Amino acid sequence: MGVIKNLKVYGIDYGTSNCGIAILKQDVNIPLPKETIKSEKLLEFLVSLDLSHDDLIVFGLPISMSGRYSKQSFLSIDEAIRVKERIGCKIYFVDERLTTSSLYSEVRGEVSYKKVKRTKDQNSSVLILSNFIQSPENAIALVEKEVYNLKKDFSCYKDILIWDVPINNELENFSIFAKDPWIFWYYYKKGYESTTLISDLKDYYDLIITSKENREKIQLNINCKELMCL
């Protein structure tokens, strides 16, 4: 990911009502709580920070305990896309599962539950940013993908799997595996359900459509009659 020294780095716990914001204190490399703001004011607030294209914003990505994306995942990604389009800085996602429960565990017996709850958004953003600093290799960069319009007749296929690649074709009898946040967002916005779990998929498909980068992952996990790598 590269060096983040001398860059502005913020962590965001995005909610439907409020957003907790943390900032990385560069001299000691420690995330600190900054403030909590209304969600509708987030973009305005971030614009006021005068961020450069090299600065970083880390969003917590809501994921169910089973590992699936949800409507809240979509809303967080959608807001992150709005921020990136307006500001142009680098944006990453980190899995925010257990941030709240971890927070309560850390302060149990030291701070009252009500006080923790009042500052939950800020404290969760600190944990989100801390997770990013400690394990940046686990973060997922927000990157807009090329959307493919495939010139092929798919009517002869009974079961099609689209594996982590955005296509704009109208298909029947298909499933979608979307691990990449932008790709999940793309299909959710079009009204299509997807999964992040291989266990949700069938053992065999007539056709799997994916990218060249995912060829080996598919060959290890799913059987198919035909594999189309874009």
mmCIF file of C-alpha atoms in Angstrom:
data_model
loop_
_atom_site.group_PDB
_atom_site.id
_atom_site.type_symbol
_atom_site.label_atom_id
_atom_site.label_comp_id
_atom_site.label_asym_id
_atom_site.label_seq_id
_atom_site.Cartn_x
_atom_site.Cartn_y
_atom_site.Cartn_z
ATOM 1 C CA MET A 1 0.000 0.000 0.000
ATOM 2 C CA GLY A 2 2.957 2.306 0.458
ATOM 3 C CA VAL A 3 4.072 4.802 3.080
ATOM 4 C CA ILE A 4 1.416 6.853 4.883
ATOM 5 C CA LYS A 5 3.817 9.116 6.755
ATOM 6 C CA ASN A 6 3.004 12.819 6.413
ATOM 7 C CA LEU A 7 -0.415 12.015 4.959
ATOM 8 C CA LYS A 8 -3.783 12.850 6.459
ATOM 9 C CA VAL A 9 -5.466 9.601 7.494
ATOM 10 C CA TYR A 10 -9.033 9.365 8.796
ATOM 11 C CA GLY A 11 -11.206 6.485 9.929
ATOM 12 C CA ILE A 12 -14.982 6.567 9.569
ATOM 13 C CA ASP A 13 -17.683 4.520 11.243
ATOM 14 C CA TYR A 14 -20.575 5.320 8.905
ATOM 15 C CA GLY A 15 -24.125 4.975 10.192
ATOM 16 C CA THR A 16 -27.530 5.926 8.872
ATOM 17 C CA SER A 17 -27.802 8.730 11.452
ATOM 18 C CA ASN A 18 -24.319 9.490 12.772
ATOM 19 C CA CYS A 19 -20.705 9.035 11.747
ATOM 20 C CA GLY A 20 -17.810 8.593 14.107
ATOM 21 C CA ILE A 21 -14.534 10.038 12.859
ATOM 22 C CA ALA A 22 -11.006 9.209 13.982
ATOM 23 C CA ILE A 23 -7.708 10.734 12.915
ATOM 24 C CA LEU A 24 -4.228 9.231 12.826
ATOM 25 C CA LYS A 25 -1.795 11.153 15.026
ATOM 26 C CA GLN A 26 1.278 10.876 12.843
ATOM 27 C CA ASP A 27 4.038 11.545 15.386
ATOM 28 C CA VAL A 28 3.050 8.518 17.485
ATOM 29 C CA ASN A 29 1.150 6.561 14.787
ATOM 30 C CA ILE A 30 -1.921 6.226 17.003
ATOM 31 C CA PRO A 31 -5.564 6.729 15.946
ATOM 32 C CA LEU A 32 -7.478 9.183 18.110
ATOM 33 C CA PRO A 33 -11.190 10.055 18.217
ATOM 34 C CA LYS A 34 -11.981 13.332 16.484
ATOM 35 C CA GLU A 35 -15.739 13.858 16.551
ATOM 36 C CA THR A 36 -19.204 12.558 15.751
ATOM 37 C CA ILE A 37 -21.265 14.255 13.059
ATOM 38 C CA LYS A 38 -24.588 13.703 11.343
ATOM 39 C CA SER A 39 -24.278 11.369 8.378
ATOM 40 C CA GLU A 40 -25.804 13.855 5.942
ATOM 41 C CA LYS A 41 -22.994 16.282 6.845
ATOM 42 C CA LEU A 42 -20.150 13.820 6.280
ATOM 43 C CA LEU A 43 -19.253 14.833 2.730
ATOM 44 C CA GLU A 44 -19.349 18.521 3.619
ATOM 45 C CA PHE A 45 -17.099 17.867 6.618
ATOM 46 C CA LEU A 46 -14.571 15.863 4.602
ATOM 47 C CA VAL A 47 -14.434 18.509 1.882
ATOM 48 C CA SER A 48 -13.544 21.070 4.564
ATOM 49 C CA LEU A 49 -10.448 19.024 5.490
ATOM 50 C CA ASP A 50 -8.791 19.930 2.169
ATOM 51 C CA LEU A 51 -7.586 16.385 1.519
ATOM 52 C CA SER A 52 -5.173 15.629 -1.310
ATOM 53 C CA HIS A 53 -5.412 12.691 -3.712
ATOM 54 C CA ASP A 54 -2.742 10.896 -1.662
ATOM 55 C CA ASP A 55 -4.512 11.238 1.695
ATOM 56 C CA LEU A 56 -6.455 8.273 3.058
ATOM 57 C CA ILE A 57 -9.946 7.646 4.366
ATOM 58 C CA VAL A 58 -10.729 4.262 5.885
ATOM 59 C CA PHE A 59 -14.379 3.239 6.067
ATOM 60 C CA GLY A 60 -15.606 0.439 8.253
ATOM 61 C CA LEU A 61 -17.439 -2.083 6.079
ATOM 62 C CA PRO A 62 -20.504 -3.577 7.791
ATOM 63 C CA ILE A 63 -20.520 -7.336 7.288
ATOM 64 C CA SER A 64 -22.824 -9.831 8.963
ATOM 65 C CA MET A 65 -21.283 -12.292 11.395
ATOM 66 C CA SER A 66 -21.770 -14.974 8.729
ATOM 67 C CA GLY A 67 -19.598 -12.941 6.359
ATOM 68 C CA ARG A 68 -22.270 -11.635 3.984
ATOM 69 C CA TYR A 69 -22.759 -8.088 2.748
ATOM 70 C CA SER A 70 -26.034 -6.317 3.523
ATOM 71 C CA LYS A 71 -28.039 -3.164 2.864
ATOM 72 C CA GLN A 72 -25.867 -1.335 5.397
ATOM 73 C CA SER A 73 -22.799 -2.519 3.475
ATOM 74 C CA PHE A 74 -24.287 -0.954 0.347
ATOM 75 C CA LEU A 75 -25.017 2.344 2.120
ATOM 76 C CA SER A 76 -21.454 2.590 3.443
ATOM 77 C CA ILE A 77 -19.949 1.790 0.044
ATOM 78 C CA ASP A 78 -22.328 4.214 -1.656
ATOM 79 C CA GLU A 79 -21.226 7.020 0.666
ATOM 80 C CA ALA A 80 -17.564 6.133 0.157
ATOM 81 C CA ILE A 81 -18.062 6.355 -3.609
ATOM 82 C CA ARG A 82 -19.649 9.800 -3.232
ATOM 83 C CA VAL A 83 -16.656 10.918 -1.182
ATOM 84 C CA LYS A 84 -14.142 9.548 -3.680
ATOM 85 C CA GLU A 85 -15.912 11.157 -6.637
ATOM 86 C CA ARG A 86 -15.948 14.542 -4.886
ATOM 87 C CA ILE A 87 -12.553 14.554 -3.152
ATOM 88 C CA GLY A 88 -10.495 12.040 -5.113
ATOM 89 C CA CYS A 89 -8.487 10.762 -2.147
ATOM 90 C CA LYS A 90 -7.644 7.102 -1.580
ATOM 91 C CA ILE A 91 -10.344 5.103 0.176
ATOM 92 C CA TYR A 92 -10.067 1.724 1.850
ATOM 93 C CA PHE A 93 -12.517 -0.580 3.593
ATOM 94 C CA VAL A 94 -11.862 -2.720 6.651
ATOM 95 C CA ASP A 95 -14.151 -5.360 8.090
ATOM 96 C CA GLU A 96 -15.879 -3.696 11.017
ATOM 97 C CA ARG A 97 -17.255 -6.882 12.560
ATOM 98 C CA LEU A 98 -16.655 -7.074 16.278
ATOM 99 C CA THR A 99 -15.553 -3.433 16.575
ATOM 100 C CA THR A 100 -18.426 -2.576 18.904
ATOM 101 C CA SER A 101 -18.216 -5.803 20.903
ATOM 102 C CA SER A 102 -14.433 -5.405 21.109
ATOM 103 C CA LEU A 103 -14.921 -1.884 22.369
ATOM 104 C CA TYR A 104 -17.285 -2.958 25.131
ATOM 105 C CA SER A 105 -14.923 -5.782 26.102
ATOM 106 C CA GLU A 106 -11.936 -3.440 26.375
ATOM 107 C CA VAL A 107 -13.660 -1.036 28.756
ATOM 108 C CA ARG A 108 -15.782 -3.499 30.723
ATOM 109 C CA GLY A 109 -15.577 -2.663 34.398
ATOM 110 C CA GLU A 110 -13.741 0.606 33.746
ATOM 111 C CA VAL A 111 -16.325 2.807 32.028
ATOM 112 C CA SER A 112 -20.103 2.670 32.276
ATOM 113 C CA TYR A 113 -22.015 1.036 29.428
ATOM 114 C CA LYS A 114 -24.043 4.218 28.866
ATOM 115 C CA LYS A 115 -20.898 6.322 28.489
ATOM 116 C CA VAL A 116 -19.399 3.858 26.028
ATOM 117 C CA LYS A 117 -22.627 3.839 24.031
ATOM 118 C CA ARG A 118 -22.693 7.649 23.836
ATOM 119 C CA THR A 119 -19.205 7.711 22.302
ATOM 120 C CA LYS A 120 -19.565 4.439 20.375
ATOM 121 C CA ASP A 121 -19.334 6.001 16.912
ATOM 122 C CA GLN A 122 -16.057 7.788 17.632
ATOM 123 C CA ASN A 123 -14.557 4.827 19.457
ATOM 124 C CA SER A 124 -15.585 2.431 16.698
ATOM 125 C CA SER A 125 -13.901 4.682 14.142
ATOM 126 C CA VAL A 126 -10.725 4.511 16.245
ATOM 127 C CA LEU A 127 -10.861 0.710 16.164
ATOM 128 C CA ILE A 128 -11.506 0.754 12.413
ATOM 129 C CA LEU A 129 -8.478 2.961 11.825
ATOM 130 C CA SER A 130 -6.395 0.943 14.281
ATOM 131 C CA ASN A 131 -7.216 -2.276 12.403
ATOM 132 C CA PHE A 132 -6.115 -0.608 9.184
ATOM 133 C CA ILE A 133 -2.810 0.613 10.637
ATOM 134 C CA GLN A 134 -2.032 -2.779 12.169
ATOM 135 C CA SER A 135 -3.043 -4.892 9.155
ATOM 136 C CA PRO A 136 -3.194 -2.766 5.989
ATOM 137 C CA GLU A 137 -2.875 -5.911 3.868
ATOM 138 C CA ASN A 138 -6.395 -6.910 4.965
ATOM 139 C CA ALA A 139 -7.951 -3.663 3.735
ATOM 140 C CA ILE A 140 -9.745 -3.471 0.389
ATOM 141 C CA ALA A 141 -9.182 -0.430 -1.801
ATOM 142 C CA LEU A 142 -12.207 1.234 -3.361
ATOM 143 C CA VAL A 143 -11.570 0.962 -7.092
ATOM 144 C CA GLU A 144 -14.126 1.450 -9.843
ATOM 145 C CA LYS A 145 -14.102 -1.527 -12.184
ATOM 146 C CA GLU A 146 -14.598 -1.828 -15.921
ATOM 147 C CA VAL A 147 -18.137 -3.002 -16.679
ATOM 148 C CA TYR A 148 -18.308 -5.527 -19.511
ATOM 149 C CA ASN A 149 -20.992 -5.780 -22.183
ATOM 150 C CA LEU A 150 -20.554 -9.296 -23.528
ATOM 151 C CA LYS A 151 -21.554 -10.079 -27.103
ATOM 152 C CA LYS A 152 -22.559 -13.674 -26.576
ATOM 153 C CA ASP A 153 -25.766 -15.690 -26.573
ATOM 154 C CA PHE A 154 -26.200 -17.075 -23.053
ATOM 155 C CA SER A 155 -29.603 -18.683 -23.610
ATOM 156 C CA CYS A 156 -28.116 -22.184 -23.915
ATOM 157 C CA TYR A 157 -26.705 -22.154 -20.357
ATOM 158 C CA LYS A 158 -28.866 -23.469 -17.518
ATOM 159 C CA ASP A 159 -26.710 -22.295 -14.602
ATOM 160 C CA ILE A 160 -24.342 -19.321 -14.811
ATOM 161 C CA LEU A 161 -22.061 -17.997 -12.083
ATOM 162 C CA ILE A 162 -20.707 -14.453 -12.242
ATOM 163 C CA TRP A 163 -17.592 -14.406 -10.055
ATOM 164 C CA ASP A 164 -16.448 -10.981 -8.854
ATOM 165 C CA VAL A 165 -16.702 -9.225 -12.201
ATOM 166 C CA PRO A 166 -19.258 -6.588 -13.300
ATOM 167 C CA ILE A 167 -21.179 -7.280 -16.495
ATOM 168 C CA ASN A 168 -24.108 -5.421 -18.000
ATOM 169 C CA ASN A 169 -25.822 -8.308 -19.797
ATOM 170 C CA GLU A 170 -29.371 -9.418 -19.018
ATOM 171 C CA LEU A 171 -29.067 -13.070 -17.972
ATOM 172 C CA GLU A 172 -31.359 -15.807 -16.710
ATOM 173 C CA ASN A 173 -30.569 -18.565 -14.200
ATOM 174 C CA PHE A 174 -27.474 -16.909 -12.782
ATOM 175 C CA SER A 175 -25.807 -16.442 -9.406
ATOM 176 C CA ILE A 176 -23.385 -13.706 -8.351
ATOM 177 C CA PHE A 177 -20.330 -14.036 -6.135
ATOM 178 C CA ALA A 178 -19.144 -10.529 -5.204
ATOM 179 C CA LYS A 179 -16.321 -10.143 -2.708
ATOM 180 C CA ASP A 180 -15.097 -6.798 -4.016
ATOM 181 C CA PRO A 181 -17.106 -3.943 -2.397
ATOM 182 C CA TRP A 182 -17.465 -1.953 -5.623
ATOM 183 C CA ILE A 183 -18.747 -4.997 -7.515
ATOM 184 C CA PHE A 184 -21.222 -5.800 -4.730
ATOM 185 C CA TRP A 185 -22.389 -2.157 -4.855
ATOM 186 C CA TYR A 186 -22.771 -2.313 -8.638
ATOM 187 C CA TYR A 187 -25.068 -5.352 -8.582
ATOM 188 C CA TYR A 188 -27.004 -4.248 -5.490
ATOM 189 C CA LYS A 189 -27.775 -0.954 -7.195
ATOM 190 C CA LYS A 190 -29.153 -2.897 -10.175
ATOM 191 C CA GLY A 191 -31.378 -4.913 -7.835
ATOM 192 C CA TYR A 192 -29.397 -8.177 -7.924
ATOM 193 C CA GLU A 193 -28.551 -10.265 -4.885
ATOM 194 C CA SER A 194 -25.036 -11.615 -4.458
ATOM 195 C CA THR A 195 -23.043 -13.581 -1.927
ATOM 196 C CA THR A 196 -19.544 -13.499 -0.488
ATOM 197 C CA LEU A 197 -19.636 -17.123 0.642
ATOM 198 C CA ILE A 198 -18.564 -20.076 -1.471
ATOM 199 C CA SER A 199 -20.837 -22.251 0.668
ATOM 200 C CA ASP A 200 -23.837 -20.399 -0.831
ATOM 201 C CA LEU A 201 -22.869 -21.530 -4.337
ATOM 202 C CA LYS A 202 -23.612 -24.719 -6.226
ATOM 203 C CA ASP A 203 -20.940 -27.344 -6.801
ATOM 204 C CA TYR A 204 -21.258 -27.133 -10.577
ATOM 205 C CA TYR A 205 -22.145 -24.494 -13.185
ATOM 206 C CA ASP A 206 -22.506 -24.683 -16.942
ATOM 207 C CA LEU A 207 -20.654 -21.385 -17.258
ATOM 208 C CA ILE A 208 -18.574 -19.234 -14.932
ATOM 209 C CA ILE A 209 -17.768 -15.667 -15.953
ATOM 210 C CA THR A 210 -14.883 -14.017 -14.130
ATOM 211 C CA SER A 211 -11.668 -12.051 -14.537
ATOM 212 C CA LYS A 212 -8.301 -13.528 -15.433
ATOM 213 C CA GLU A 213 -7.044 -12.745 -11.927
ATOM 214 C CA ASN A 214 -9.659 -15.057 -10.388
ATOM 215 C CA ARG A 215 -9.037 -18.092 -12.597
ATOM 216 C CA GLU A 216 -7.069 -20.058 -10.001
ATOM 217 C CA LYS A 217 -9.534 -19.342 -7.186
ATOM 218 C CA ILE A 218 -12.388 -20.745 -9.241
ATOM 219 C CA GLN A 219 -10.494 -23.819 -10.384
ATOM 220 C CA LEU A 220 -9.795 -24.635 -6.740
ATOM 221 C CA ASN A 221 -13.366 -24.156 -5.510
ATOM 222 C CA ILE A 222 -16.006 -24.630 -8.222
ATOM 223 C CA ASN A 223 -16.488 -27.076 -11.091
ATOM 224 C CA CYS A 224 -17.819 -25.864 -14.401
ATOM 225 C CA LYS A 225 -18.303 -26.910 -18.002
ATOM 226 C CA GLU A 226 -16.991 -23.630 -19.402
ATOM 227 C CA LEU A 227 -14.900 -20.853 -17.879
ATOM 228 C CA MET A 228 -14.936 -17.381 -19.428
ATOM 229 C CA CYS A 229 -12.124 -15.109 -18.221
ATOM 230 C CA LEU A 230 -12.450 -11.448 -19.154
#
